Tab-separated table of C-alpha atoms and ligand atoms in Angstrom:
chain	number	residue	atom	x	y	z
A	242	UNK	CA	120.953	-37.036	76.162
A	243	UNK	CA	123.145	-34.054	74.999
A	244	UNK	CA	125.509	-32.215	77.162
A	245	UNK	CA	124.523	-29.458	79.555
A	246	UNK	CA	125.797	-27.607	82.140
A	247	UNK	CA	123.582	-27.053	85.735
A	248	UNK	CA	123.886	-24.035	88.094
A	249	UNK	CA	121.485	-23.725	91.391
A	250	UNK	CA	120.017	-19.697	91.198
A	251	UNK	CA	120.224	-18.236	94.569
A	252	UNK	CA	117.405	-15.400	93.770
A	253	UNK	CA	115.636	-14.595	91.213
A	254	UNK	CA	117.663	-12.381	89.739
A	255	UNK	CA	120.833	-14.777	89.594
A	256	UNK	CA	118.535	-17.138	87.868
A	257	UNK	CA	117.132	-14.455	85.272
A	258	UNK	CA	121.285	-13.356	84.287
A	259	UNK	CA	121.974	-16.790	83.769
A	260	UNK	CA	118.488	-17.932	81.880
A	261	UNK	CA	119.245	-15.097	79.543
A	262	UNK	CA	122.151	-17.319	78.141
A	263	UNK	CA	121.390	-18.869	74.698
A	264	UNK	CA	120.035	-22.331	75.281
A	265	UNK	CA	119.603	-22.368	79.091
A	266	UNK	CA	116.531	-23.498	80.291
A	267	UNK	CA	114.972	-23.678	83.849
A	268	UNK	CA	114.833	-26.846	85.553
A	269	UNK	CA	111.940	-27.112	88.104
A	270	UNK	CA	111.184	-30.736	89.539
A	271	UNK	CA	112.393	-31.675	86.188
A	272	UNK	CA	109.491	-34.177	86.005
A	273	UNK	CA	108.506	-33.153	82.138
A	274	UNK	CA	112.156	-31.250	81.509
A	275	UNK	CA	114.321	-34.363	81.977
A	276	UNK	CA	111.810	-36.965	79.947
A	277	UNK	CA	112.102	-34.252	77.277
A	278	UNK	CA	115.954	-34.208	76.989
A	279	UNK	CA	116.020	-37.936	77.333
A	280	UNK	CA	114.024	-37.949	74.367
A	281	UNK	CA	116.227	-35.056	72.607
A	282	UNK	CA	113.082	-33.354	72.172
A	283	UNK	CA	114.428	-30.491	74.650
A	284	UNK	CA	117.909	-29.782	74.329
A	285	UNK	CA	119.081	-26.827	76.737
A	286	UNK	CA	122.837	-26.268	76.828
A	287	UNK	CA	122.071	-25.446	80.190
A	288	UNK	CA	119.934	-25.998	83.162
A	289	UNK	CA	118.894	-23.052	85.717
A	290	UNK	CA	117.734	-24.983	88.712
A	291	UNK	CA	114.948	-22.641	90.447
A	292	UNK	CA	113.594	-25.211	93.224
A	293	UNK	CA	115.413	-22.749	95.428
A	294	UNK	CA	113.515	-19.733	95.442
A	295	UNK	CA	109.977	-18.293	95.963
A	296	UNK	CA	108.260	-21.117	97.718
A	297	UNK	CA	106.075	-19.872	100.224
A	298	UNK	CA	102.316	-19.652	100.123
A	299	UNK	CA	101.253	-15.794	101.423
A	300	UNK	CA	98.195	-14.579	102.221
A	301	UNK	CA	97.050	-11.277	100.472
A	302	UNK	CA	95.077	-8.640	102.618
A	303	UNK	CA	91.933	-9.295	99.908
A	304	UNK	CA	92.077	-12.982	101.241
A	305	UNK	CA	93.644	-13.758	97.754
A	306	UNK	CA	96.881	-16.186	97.665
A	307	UNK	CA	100.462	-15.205	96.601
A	308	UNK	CA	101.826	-18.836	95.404
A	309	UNK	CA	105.281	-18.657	95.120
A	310	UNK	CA	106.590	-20.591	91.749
A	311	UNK	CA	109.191	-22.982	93.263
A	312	UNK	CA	105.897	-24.420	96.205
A	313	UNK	CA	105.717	-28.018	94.948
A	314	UNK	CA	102.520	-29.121	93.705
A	315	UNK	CA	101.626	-31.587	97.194
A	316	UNK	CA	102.458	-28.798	99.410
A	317	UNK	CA	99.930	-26.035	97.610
A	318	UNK	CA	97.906	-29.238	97.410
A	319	UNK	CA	97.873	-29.603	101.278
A	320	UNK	CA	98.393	-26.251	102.095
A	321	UNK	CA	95.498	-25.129	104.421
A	322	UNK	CA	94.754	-21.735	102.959
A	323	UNK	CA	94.601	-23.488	99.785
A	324	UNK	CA	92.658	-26.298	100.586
A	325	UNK	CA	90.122	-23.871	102.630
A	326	UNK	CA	89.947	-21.364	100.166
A	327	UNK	CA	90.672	-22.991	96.573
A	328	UNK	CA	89.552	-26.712	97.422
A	329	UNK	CA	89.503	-26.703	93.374
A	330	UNK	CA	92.757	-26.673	93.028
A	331	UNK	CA	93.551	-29.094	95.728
A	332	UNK	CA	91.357	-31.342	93.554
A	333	UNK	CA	92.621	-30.619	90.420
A	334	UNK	CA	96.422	-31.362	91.344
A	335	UNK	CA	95.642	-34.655	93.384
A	336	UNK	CA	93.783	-35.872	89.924
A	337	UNK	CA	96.990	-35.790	88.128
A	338	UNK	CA	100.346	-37.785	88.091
A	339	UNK	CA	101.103	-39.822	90.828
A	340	UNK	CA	102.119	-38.428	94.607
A	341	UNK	CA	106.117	-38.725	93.673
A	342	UNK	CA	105.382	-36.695	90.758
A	343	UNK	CA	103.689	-34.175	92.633
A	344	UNK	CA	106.399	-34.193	95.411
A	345	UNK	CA	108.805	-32.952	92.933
A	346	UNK	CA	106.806	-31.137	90.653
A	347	UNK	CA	106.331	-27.412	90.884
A	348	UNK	CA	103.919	-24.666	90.715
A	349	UNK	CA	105.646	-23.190	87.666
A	350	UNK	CA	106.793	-26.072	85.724
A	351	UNK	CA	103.220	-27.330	86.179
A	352	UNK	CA	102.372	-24.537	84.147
A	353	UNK	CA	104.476	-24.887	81.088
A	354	UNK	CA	104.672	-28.530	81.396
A	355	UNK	CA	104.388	-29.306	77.254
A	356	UNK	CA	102.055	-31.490	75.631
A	357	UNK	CA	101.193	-35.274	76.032
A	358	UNK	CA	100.694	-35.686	72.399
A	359	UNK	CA	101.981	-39.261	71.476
A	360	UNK	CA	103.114	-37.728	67.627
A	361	UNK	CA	104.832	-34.576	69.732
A	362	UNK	CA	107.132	-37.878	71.688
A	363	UNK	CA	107.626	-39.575	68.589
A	364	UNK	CA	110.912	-38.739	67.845
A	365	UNK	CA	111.542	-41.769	65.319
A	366	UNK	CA	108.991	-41.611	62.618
A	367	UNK	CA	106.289	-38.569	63.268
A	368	UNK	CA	106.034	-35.566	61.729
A	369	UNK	CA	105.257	-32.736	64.203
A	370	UNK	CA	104.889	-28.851	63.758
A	371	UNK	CA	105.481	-28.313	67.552
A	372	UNK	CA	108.761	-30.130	67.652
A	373	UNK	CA	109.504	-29.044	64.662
A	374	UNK	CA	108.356	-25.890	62.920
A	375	UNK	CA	106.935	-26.696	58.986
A	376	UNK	CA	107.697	-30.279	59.564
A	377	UNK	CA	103.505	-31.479	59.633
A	378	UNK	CA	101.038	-32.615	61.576
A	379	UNK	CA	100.660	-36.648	61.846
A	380	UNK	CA	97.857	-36.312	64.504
A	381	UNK	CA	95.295	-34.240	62.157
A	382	UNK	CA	95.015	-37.347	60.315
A	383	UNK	CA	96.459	-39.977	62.465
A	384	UNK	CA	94.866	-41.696	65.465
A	385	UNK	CA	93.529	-38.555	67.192
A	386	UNK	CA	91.082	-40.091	69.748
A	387	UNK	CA	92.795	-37.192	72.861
A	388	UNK	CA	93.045	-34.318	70.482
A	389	UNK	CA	91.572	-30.734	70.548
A	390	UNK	CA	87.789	-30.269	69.635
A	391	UNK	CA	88.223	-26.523	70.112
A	392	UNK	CA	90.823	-24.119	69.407
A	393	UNK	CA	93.227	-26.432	67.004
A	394	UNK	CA	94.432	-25.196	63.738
A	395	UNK	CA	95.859	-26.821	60.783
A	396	UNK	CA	99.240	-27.465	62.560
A	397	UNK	CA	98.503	-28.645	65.541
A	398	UNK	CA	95.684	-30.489	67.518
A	399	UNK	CA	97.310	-31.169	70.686
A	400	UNK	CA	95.980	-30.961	73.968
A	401	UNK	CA	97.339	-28.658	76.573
A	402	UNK	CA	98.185	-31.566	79.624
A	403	UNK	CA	98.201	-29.913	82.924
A	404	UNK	CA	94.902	-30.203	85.556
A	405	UNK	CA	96.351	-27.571	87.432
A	406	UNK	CA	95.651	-24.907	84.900
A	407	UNK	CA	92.624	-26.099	84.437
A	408	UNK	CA	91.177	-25.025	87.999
A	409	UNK	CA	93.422	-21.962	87.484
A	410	UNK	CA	91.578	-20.821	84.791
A	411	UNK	CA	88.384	-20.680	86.552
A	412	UNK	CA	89.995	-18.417	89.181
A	413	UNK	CA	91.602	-15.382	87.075
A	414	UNK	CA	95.001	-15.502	88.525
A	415	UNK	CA	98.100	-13.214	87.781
A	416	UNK	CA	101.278	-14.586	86.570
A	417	UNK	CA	104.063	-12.893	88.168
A	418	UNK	CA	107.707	-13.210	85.676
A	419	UNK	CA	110.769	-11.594	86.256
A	420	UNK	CA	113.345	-10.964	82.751
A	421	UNK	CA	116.196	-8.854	82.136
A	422	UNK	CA	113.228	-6.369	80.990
A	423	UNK	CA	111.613	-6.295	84.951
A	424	UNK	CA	108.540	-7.716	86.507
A	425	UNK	CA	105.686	-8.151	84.749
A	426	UNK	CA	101.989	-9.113	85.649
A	427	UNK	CA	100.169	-11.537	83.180
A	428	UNK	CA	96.327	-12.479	83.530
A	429	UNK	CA	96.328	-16.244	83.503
A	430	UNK	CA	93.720	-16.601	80.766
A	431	UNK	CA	96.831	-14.918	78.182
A	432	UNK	CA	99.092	-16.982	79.422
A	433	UNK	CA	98.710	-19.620	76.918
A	434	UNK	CA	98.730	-19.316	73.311
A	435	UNK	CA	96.640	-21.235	70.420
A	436	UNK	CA	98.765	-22.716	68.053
A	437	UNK	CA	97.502	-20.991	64.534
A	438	UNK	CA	100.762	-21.596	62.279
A	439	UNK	CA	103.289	-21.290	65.211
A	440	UNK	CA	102.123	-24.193	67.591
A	441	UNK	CA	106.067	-24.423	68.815
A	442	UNK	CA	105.479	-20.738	70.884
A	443	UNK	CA	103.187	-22.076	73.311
A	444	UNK	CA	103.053	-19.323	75.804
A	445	UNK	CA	103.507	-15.349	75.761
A	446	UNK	CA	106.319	-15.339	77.808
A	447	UNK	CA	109.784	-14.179	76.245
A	448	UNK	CA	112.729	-16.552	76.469
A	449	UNK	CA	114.523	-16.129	79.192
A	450	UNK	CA	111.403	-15.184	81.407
A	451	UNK	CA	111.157	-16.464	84.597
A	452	UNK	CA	107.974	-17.116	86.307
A	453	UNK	CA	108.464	-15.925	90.376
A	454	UNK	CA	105.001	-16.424	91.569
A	455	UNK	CA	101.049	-16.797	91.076
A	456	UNK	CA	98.404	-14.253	92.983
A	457	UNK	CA	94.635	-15.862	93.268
A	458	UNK	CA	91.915	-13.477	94.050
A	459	UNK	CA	89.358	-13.920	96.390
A	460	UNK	CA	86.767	-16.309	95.454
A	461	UNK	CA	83.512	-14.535	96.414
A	462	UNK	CA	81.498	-15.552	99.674
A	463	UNK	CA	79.211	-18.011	98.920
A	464	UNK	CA	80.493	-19.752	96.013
A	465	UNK	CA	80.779	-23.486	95.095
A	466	UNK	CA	83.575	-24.971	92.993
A	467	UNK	CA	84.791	-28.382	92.044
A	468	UNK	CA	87.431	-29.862	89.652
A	469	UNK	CA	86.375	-33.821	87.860
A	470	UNK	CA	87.830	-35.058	85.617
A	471	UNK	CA	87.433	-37.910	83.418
A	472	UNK	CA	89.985	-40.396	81.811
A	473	UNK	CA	90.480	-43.747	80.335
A	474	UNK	CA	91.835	-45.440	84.308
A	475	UNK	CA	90.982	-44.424	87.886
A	476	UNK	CA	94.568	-42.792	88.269
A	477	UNK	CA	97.762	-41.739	86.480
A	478	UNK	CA	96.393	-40.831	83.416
A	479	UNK	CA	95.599	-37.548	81.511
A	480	UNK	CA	92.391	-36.372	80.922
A	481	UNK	CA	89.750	-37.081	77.926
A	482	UNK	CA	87.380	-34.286	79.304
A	483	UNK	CA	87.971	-31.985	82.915
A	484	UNK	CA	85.577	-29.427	84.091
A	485	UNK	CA	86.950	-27.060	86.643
A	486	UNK	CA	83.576	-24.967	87.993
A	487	UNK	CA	82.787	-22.216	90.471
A	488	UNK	CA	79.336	-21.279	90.604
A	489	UNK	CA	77.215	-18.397	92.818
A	490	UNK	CA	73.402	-18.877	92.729
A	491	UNK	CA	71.460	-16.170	95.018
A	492	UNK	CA	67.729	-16.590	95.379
A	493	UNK	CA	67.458	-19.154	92.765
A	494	UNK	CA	69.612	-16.954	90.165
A	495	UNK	CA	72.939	-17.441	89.084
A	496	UNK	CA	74.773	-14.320	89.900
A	497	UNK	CA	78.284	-15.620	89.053
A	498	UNK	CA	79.820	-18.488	87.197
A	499	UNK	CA	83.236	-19.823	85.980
A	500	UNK	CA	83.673	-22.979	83.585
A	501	UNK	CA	87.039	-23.819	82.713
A	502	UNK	CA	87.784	-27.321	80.402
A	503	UNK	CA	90.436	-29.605	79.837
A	504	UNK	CA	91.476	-32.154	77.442
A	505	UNK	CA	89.438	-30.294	74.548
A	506	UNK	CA	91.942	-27.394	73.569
A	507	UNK	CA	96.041	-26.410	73.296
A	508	UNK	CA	94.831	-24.475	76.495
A	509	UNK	CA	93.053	-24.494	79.474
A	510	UNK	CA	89.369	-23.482	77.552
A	511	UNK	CA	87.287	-21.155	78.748
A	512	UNK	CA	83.927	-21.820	78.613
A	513	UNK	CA	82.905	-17.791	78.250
A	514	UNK	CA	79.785	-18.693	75.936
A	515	UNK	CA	78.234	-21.487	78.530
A	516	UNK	CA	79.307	-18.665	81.252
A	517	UNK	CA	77.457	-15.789	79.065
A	518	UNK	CA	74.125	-17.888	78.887
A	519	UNK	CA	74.144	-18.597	82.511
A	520	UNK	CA	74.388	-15.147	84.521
A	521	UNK	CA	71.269	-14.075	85.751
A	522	UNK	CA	69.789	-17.566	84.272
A	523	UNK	CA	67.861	-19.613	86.676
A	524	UNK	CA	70.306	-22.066	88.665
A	525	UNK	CA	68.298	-25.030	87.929
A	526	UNK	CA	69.378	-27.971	85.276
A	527	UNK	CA	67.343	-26.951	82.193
A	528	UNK	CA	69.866	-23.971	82.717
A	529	UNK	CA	72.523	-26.049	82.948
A	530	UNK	CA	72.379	-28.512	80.110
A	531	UNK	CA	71.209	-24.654	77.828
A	532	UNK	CA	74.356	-23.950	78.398
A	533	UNK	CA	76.071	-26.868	78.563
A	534	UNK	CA	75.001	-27.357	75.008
A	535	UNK	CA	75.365	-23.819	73.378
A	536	UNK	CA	79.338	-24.257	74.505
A	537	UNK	CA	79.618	-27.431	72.642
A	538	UNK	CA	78.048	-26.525	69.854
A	539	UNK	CA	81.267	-24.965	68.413
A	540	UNK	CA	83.229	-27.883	68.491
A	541	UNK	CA	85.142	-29.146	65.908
A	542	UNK	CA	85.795	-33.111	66.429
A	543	UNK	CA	88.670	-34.599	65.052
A	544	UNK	CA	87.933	-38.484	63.252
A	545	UNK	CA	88.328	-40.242	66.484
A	546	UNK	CA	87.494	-37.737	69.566
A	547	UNK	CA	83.444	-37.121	68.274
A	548	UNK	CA	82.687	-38.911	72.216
A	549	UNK	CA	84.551	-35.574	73.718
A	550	UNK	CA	82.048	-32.991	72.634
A	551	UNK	CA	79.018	-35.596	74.225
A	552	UNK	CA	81.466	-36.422	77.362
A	553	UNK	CA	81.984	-32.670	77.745
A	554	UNK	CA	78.402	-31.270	77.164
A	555	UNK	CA	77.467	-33.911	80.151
A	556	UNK	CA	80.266	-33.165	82.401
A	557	UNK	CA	79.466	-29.431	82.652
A	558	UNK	CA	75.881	-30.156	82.947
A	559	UNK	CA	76.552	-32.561	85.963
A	560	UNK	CA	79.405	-30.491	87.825
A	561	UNK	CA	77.229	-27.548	87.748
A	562	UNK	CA	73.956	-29.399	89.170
A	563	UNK	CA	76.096	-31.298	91.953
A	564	UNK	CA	77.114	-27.300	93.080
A	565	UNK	CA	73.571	-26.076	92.672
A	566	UNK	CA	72.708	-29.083	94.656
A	567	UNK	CA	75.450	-28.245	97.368
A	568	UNK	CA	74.124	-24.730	96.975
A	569	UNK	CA	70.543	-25.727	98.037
B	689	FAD	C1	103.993	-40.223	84.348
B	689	FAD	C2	103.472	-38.822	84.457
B	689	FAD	C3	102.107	-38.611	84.610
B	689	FAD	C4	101.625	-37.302	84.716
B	689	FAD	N1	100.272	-37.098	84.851
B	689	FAD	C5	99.803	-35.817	84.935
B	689	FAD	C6	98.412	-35.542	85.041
B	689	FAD	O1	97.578	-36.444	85.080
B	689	FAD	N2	98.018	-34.238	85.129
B	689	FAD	C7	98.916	-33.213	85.111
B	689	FAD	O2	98.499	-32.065	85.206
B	689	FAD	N3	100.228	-33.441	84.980
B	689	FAD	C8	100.679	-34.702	84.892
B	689	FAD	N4	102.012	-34.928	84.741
B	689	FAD	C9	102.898	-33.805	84.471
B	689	FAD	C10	103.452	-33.181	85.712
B	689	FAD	O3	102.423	-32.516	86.392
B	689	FAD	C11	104.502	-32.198	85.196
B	689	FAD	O4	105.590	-32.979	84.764
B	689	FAD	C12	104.938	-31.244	86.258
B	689	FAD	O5	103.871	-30.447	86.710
B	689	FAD	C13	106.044	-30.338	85.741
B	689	FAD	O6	106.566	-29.637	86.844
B	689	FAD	P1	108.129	-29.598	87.080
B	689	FAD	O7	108.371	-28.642	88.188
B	689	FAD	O8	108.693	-30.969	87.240
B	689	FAD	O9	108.592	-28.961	85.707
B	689	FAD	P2	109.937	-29.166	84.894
B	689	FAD	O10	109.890	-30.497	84.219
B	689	FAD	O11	111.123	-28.858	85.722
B	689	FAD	O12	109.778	-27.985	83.829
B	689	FAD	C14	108.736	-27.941	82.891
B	689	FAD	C15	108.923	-26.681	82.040
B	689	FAD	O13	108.729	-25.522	82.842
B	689	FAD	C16	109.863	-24.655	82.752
B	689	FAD	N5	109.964	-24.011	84.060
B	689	FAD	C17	109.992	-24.607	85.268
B	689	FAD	N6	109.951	-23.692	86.246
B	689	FAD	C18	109.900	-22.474	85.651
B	689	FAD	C19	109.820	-21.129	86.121
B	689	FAD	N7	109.757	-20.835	87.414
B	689	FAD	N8	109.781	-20.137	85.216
B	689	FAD	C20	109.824	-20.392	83.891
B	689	FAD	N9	109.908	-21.654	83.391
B	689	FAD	C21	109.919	-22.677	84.259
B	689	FAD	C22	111.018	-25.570	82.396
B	689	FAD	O14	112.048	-24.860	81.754
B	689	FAD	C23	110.322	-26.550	81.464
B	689	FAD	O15	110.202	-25.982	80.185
B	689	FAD	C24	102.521	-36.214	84.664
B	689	FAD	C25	103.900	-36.438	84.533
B	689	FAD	C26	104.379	-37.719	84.417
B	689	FAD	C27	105.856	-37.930	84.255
């Protein structure tokens, strides 16, 4: 590991002055962080610790959620508003890591936790764009059996790792950041970027930026949601293929529906054409496998991950009939 100094912020603005420093970084449970400088992959000079602020979960006068960044991942998981409200994302965050993981991990190093990719770790002999820019990619050609099947370019096929933002993305939250420029607000969905020739800049946040908080809308009255995923062993593992679903059927007619992927993409995917084809469709499982299928049909399958477009095309189909079927 390389030198660094640490400093504790005592609000957020404290932590924003000092994470404007050239190579500080902000340390959150420093679950991914600290495996990352211990494989001199990261290398901050120095370390912002910001497990001290913005940790409580507030309700919002819409019955939305203001999450503060710094609420570790078991307490939003056991949190009752959350697990009332956004059972989805209780289930998405108890399906990943292991329970001392998620006692130290935190809502917004969850978020920008980096890639699993076992090229992206290989520090001795692998070629990576994402570690290092221009370098090359060992995984398009390598043995790619958890890559991307959408949204991959020639650099980089990695998959974006965190379950979390997976449930997120089927509930259109706002980022909240903080910089020396002021507060801004970002819809969740842009939160992420695709790799194109630049896979290193993963999100759209500037350096320095500081996530304080997430806000979660209201889900509407009378919808269904529910995180699986599906992976190689019964725990601690990442995920091949994760569907994160809400769905509203009213007299037999879906009137609003949410599909969010993981495992398949550098980012939480969107499943906006499987969504498009549903509204308005019947809420039955001809529907469901329609649409199921017209989202899969733009994948593009690496040599070894052909089984994800099948796995996914079946998960959606089944999450979406087990809501109908709750629905009923
Ligand atoms: C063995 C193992 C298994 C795992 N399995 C899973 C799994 O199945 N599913 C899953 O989703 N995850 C899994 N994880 C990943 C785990 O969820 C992440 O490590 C964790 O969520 C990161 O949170 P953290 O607070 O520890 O982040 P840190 O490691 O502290 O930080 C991660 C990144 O976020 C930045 N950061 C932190 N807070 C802020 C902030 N407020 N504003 C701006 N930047 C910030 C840091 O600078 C760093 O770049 C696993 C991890 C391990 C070690």
């Amino acid at each position: 590991m390389n030198p660094f100094s640490y400093a504790r912020a005592s609000d957020p603005g404290d932590a924003v002055l000092r994470g404007a420093a050239q190579g500080s970084q902000y340390l959150g449970g420093g679950t991914n962080l600290v495996d990352l400088m211990r494989e001199t992959i990261e290398r901050p000079s120095a370390l912002v610790d910001v497990t001290g602020l913005s940790d409580r979960i507030e309700e919002r006068p819409d019955g939305g959620l203001r999450i503060g960044a710094a609420v570790r991942n078991t307490a939003m998981a056991e949190h009752p508003l959350v697990r009332s409200r956004y059972p989805i994302l209780t289930r998405a965050i108890v399906a990943g890591a292991s329970p001392q993981i998620r006692n130290m991990a935190t809502v917004g190093g969850n978020l920008l936790q980096r890639t699993r990719c076992a090229y992206f770790y290989d520090t001795d002999g692998a070629r990576c764009n994402k570690r290092q820019p221009e370098q090359g990619c060992d995984a398009r050609d390598g043995f790619n059996r958890m890559h991307a099947i959408f949204g991959g370019s020639s650099s980089c096929v990695a998959v974006h790792p965190s379950d979390l933002c997976v449930a997120l993305m089927a509930l259109d939250p706002t980022v909240h950041t903080l910089s020396s420029q002021g507060e801004r607000e970002i819809p969740f969905a842009e939160l992420h970027r695709l790799p194109g020739d630049r896979p290193d800049i993963e999100t759209m946040l500037e350096p320095g930026e500081l996530i304080t908080g997430l806000t979660l809308p209201a889900v509407p009255l009378g919808a269904r949601s529910a995180y699986r995923k599906v992976r190689d062993r019964s725990s601690y593992a990442f995920a091949l293929v994760s569907v994160a679903a809400v769905l509203n059927v009213e007299d037999g007619r879906v009137q609003d529906v949410r599909i969010a992927l993981g495992g398949v993409a550098p980012k939480p995917w969107r499943a906006a054409k499987a969504e498009a084809a549903l509204r308005g469709a019947p809420g039955n499982e001809a529907s469901f496998a329609a649409a199921a299928r017209e989202e899969l049909a733009d994948a593009v399958p690496l040599r070894d991950n052909g089984f994800k477009a099948e796995l996914a095309r079946r998960t959606i189909e089944a999450v979406l009939s087990q809501l109908a079927g709750e629905a009923a």
